[in-house]
Short mmCIF file of C-alpha atoms in Angstrom, two decimals:
data_model
loop_
_atom_site.label_atom_id
_atom_site.label_comp_id
_atom_site.label_asym_id
_atom_site.label_seq_id
_atom_site.Cartn_x
_atom_site.Cartn_y
_atom_site.Cartn_z
CA UNK A 1 -30.46 -2.74 -8.64
CA UNK A 2 -32.01 -2.04 -12.01
CA UNK A 3 -33.71 1.12 -10.76
CA UNK A 4 -30.29 2.59 -9.87
CA UNK A 5 -28.68 1.72 -13.20
CA UNK A 6 -29.00 5.23 -14.65
CA UNK A 7 -27.29 6.67 -11.59
CA UNK A 8 -24.40 4.22 -11.82
CA UNK A 9 -23.99 4.99 -15.52
CA UNK A 10 -23.96 8.73 -14.84
CA UNK A 11 -21.33 8.31 -12.13
CA UNK A 12 -19.21 6.22 -14.51
CA UNK A 13 -19.51 8.97 -17.13
CA UNK A 14 -18.41 11.56 -14.59
CA UNK A 15 -15.39 9.44 -13.58
CA UNK A 16 -14.41 8.94 -17.22
CA UNK A 17 -14.80 12.68 -17.83
CA UNK A 18 -12.34 13.35 -14.98
CA UNK A 19 -9.84 11.02 -16.62
CA UNK A 20 -10.42 12.69 -20.00
CA UNK A 21 -9.99 16.18 -18.54
CA UNK A 22 -6.74 15.17 -16.84
CA UNK A 23 -5.46 13.57 -20.05
CA UNK A 24 -6.32 16.67 -22.06
CA UNK A 25 -4.45 18.82 -19.56
CA UNK A 26 -1.49 16.44 -19.60
CA UNK A 27 -1.91 15.75 -15.90
CA UNK A 28 -1.67 12.43 -14.13
CA UNK A 29 -4.64 10.73 -12.50
CA UNK A 30 -4.56 9.26 -9.01
CA UNK A 31 -6.57 6.12 -9.74
CA UNK A 32 -6.89 5.19 -6.07
CA UNK A 33 -8.53 8.50 -5.25
CA UNK A 34 -10.65 8.37 -8.38
CA UNK A 35 -11.97 4.87 -7.60
CA UNK A 36 -12.55 5.72 -3.93
CA UNK A 37 -14.53 8.81 -4.95
CA UNK A 38 -16.40 6.83 -7.60
CA UNK A 39 -17.49 4.07 -5.23
CA UNK A 40 -18.38 6.57 -2.50
CA UNK A 41 -20.49 8.60 -4.93
CA UNK A 42 -22.34 5.51 -6.16
CA UNK A 43 -23.12 4.47 -2.57
CA UNK A 44 -24.20 8.00 -1.66
CA UNK A 45 -26.41 8.24 -4.70
CA UNK A 46 -28.05 4.89 -3.94
CA UNK A 47 -28.79 5.99 -0.39
CA UNK A 48 -29.46 9.69 -0.69
CA UNK A 49 -30.64 10.12 -4.28
CA UNK A 50 -29.34 12.22 -7.10
CA UNK A 51 -28.89 15.31 -4.94
CA UNK A 52 -26.31 13.75 -2.62
CA UNK A 53 -23.70 16.34 -3.61
CA UNK A 54 -25.81 19.11 -2.02
CA UNK A 55 -24.14 20.64 1.01
CA UNK A 56 -21.12 18.40 0.36
CA UNK A 57 -22.91 15.30 1.63
CA UNK A 58 -20.73 13.01 -0.47
CA UNK A 59 -17.64 14.43 1.23
CA UNK A 60 -19.26 14.12 4.65
CA UNK A 61 -20.19 10.50 3.87
CA UNK A 62 -16.57 9.80 2.98
CA UNK A 63 -15.34 11.43 6.20
CA UNK A 64 -17.68 9.48 8.50
CA UNK A 65 -16.99 6.21 6.69
CA UNK A 66 -13.25 6.84 7.04
CA UNK A 67 -13.91 7.59 10.71
CA UNK A 68 -15.66 4.24 11.07
CA UNK A 69 -12.78 2.43 9.42
CA UNK A 70 -10.27 4.11 11.74
CA UNK A 71 -12.40 3.53 14.84
CA UNK A 72 -13.15 -0.11 14.18
CA UNK A 73 -9.81 -1.00 12.62
CA UNK A 74 -7.62 0.11 15.52
CA UNK A 75 -7.39 -0.58 19.22
CA UNK A 76 -10.73 -0.10 20.90
CA UNK A 77 -10.93 -0.48 24.69
CA UNK A 78 -14.65 -1.29 24.38
CA UNK A 79 -13.67 -4.57 22.74
CA UNK A 80 -11.86 -5.61 25.92
CA UNK A 81 -14.10 -3.85 28.47
CA UNK A 82 -17.63 -3.78 26.96
CA UNK A 83 -19.20 -2.83 30.30
CA UNK A 84 -17.48 0.58 30.07
CA UNK A 85 -19.68 1.52 27.12
CA UNK A 86 -22.81 1.06 29.23
CA UNK A 87 -21.87 3.93 31.53
CA UNK A 88 -22.71 6.87 29.27
CA UNK A 89 -20.77 9.55 31.15
CA UNK A 90 -17.70 7.33 31.35
CA UNK A 91 -17.98 6.40 27.67
CA UNK A 92 -18.03 10.09 26.68
CA UNK A 93 -14.80 10.68 28.57
CA UNK A 94 -13.00 7.50 27.49
CA UNK A 95 -14.28 7.38 23.90
CA UNK A 96 -14.73 10.99 22.72
CA UNK A 97 -13.88 10.17 19.10
CA UNK A 98 -16.61 7.55 18.96
CA UNK A 99 -19.10 9.97 20.50
CA UNK A 100 -18.23 12.68 17.95
CA UNK A 101 -18.43 10.16 15.12
CA UNK A 102 -21.83 8.95 16.28
CA UNK A 103 -23.10 12.55 16.44
CA UNK A 104 -21.83 13.23 12.90
CA UNK A 105 -23.60 10.10 11.62
CA UNK A 106 -26.79 11.07 13.44
CA UNK A 107 -26.74 14.61 12.05
CA UNK A 108 -26.08 13.50 8.49
CA UNK A 109 -28.68 10.74 8.53
CA UNK A 110 -31.29 12.93 10.24
CA UNK A 111 -30.92 15.55 7.47
CA UNK A 112 -31.20 12.92 4.75
CA UNK A 113 -34.27 11.30 6.32
CA UNK A 114 -35.90 14.69 6.94
CA UNK A 115 -35.25 15.77 3.33
CA UNK A 116 -36.77 12.57 1.98
CA UNK A 117 -39.75 12.69 4.33
CA UNK A 118 -40.54 16.29 3.42
CA UNK A 119 -40.13 15.51 -0.28
CA UNK A 120 -42.50 12.56 0.01
CA UNK A 121 -45.02 14.61 1.99
CA UNK A 122 -44.95 17.64 -0.31
CA UNK A 123 -45.28 15.84 -3.63
CA UNK A 124 -45.51 12.36 -4.98
CA UNK A 125 -42.37 11.14 -6.69
CA UNK A 126 -42.42 11.65 -10.41
CA UNK A 127 -42.32 8.47 -12.43
CA UNK A 128 -39.05 9.36 -14.12
CA UNK A 129 -37.32 10.13 -10.82
CA UNK A 130 -35.39 7.21 -9.39
CA UNK A 131 -36.29 6.06 -5.89
CA UNK A 132 -33.31 5.71 -3.62
CA UNK A 133 -32.81 3.46 -0.61
CA UNK A 134 -34.12 6.02 1.90
CA UNK A 135 -37.31 6.41 -0.16
CA UNK A 136 -37.81 2.64 -0.06
CA UNK A 137 -37.23 2.47 3.71
CA UNK A 138 -39.63 5.35 4.38
CA UNK A 139 -42.27 3.79 2.12
CA UNK A 140 -42.03 0.53 4.09
CA UNK A 141 -41.62 2.14 7.51
CA UNK A 142 -45.15 1.51 8.80
CA UNK A 143 -45.47 -1.87 7.12
CA UNK A 144 -42.47 -3.26 9.01
CA UNK A 145 -42.65 -1.07 12.11
CA UNK A 146 -39.34 0.68 11.40
CA UNK A 147 -38.43 3.53 13.71
CA UNK A 148 -36.14 6.40 12.75
CA UNK A 149 -33.34 4.70 14.69
CA UNK A 150 -33.88 1.46 12.74
CA UNK A 151 -33.63 3.36 9.46
CA UNK A 152 -30.44 5.13 10.57
CA UNK A 153 -28.90 1.83 11.69
CA UNK A 154 -29.71 0.20 8.35
CA UNK A 155 -28.15 3.15 6.51
CA UNK A 156 -24.97 3.04 8.59
CA UNK A 157 -24.57 -0.71 8.05
CA UNK A 158 -25.25 -0.35 4.33
CA UNK A 159 -22.62 2.38 3.94
CA UNK A 160 -19.78 0.88 5.96
#
């Protein structure tokens, strides 16, 4: 928690700057959107590091998290017929939104893990650079026998 303090403070400064810019322009501020963006950006930064805004990853995180909320908050036939999910071909036909959502999560998390793995392989982390959650998981991967799928599952649970 302490290692991510600087990131949280920077995100708070950015949120306050948005409020200040809106006030200077005489515009109103949608606090709900501002707080949702703020919390999403803090979570993204903790998971993906300080470059989480690259390629719009923070927006993609928000979209897949919103997709999870919609998928798990509404009616889900798998809750009533769990055996249907075991038949992969049938699941793709009956639950296409869930399949697309899973593919989006997989793509996003694969890119993040690949970026962190290549960064760790190419150069050691500088002492002043903050380690994010993916860095910690990759550093402990062999110690705890974590597979790539384990890491992705931990990241999905942590972000939803």
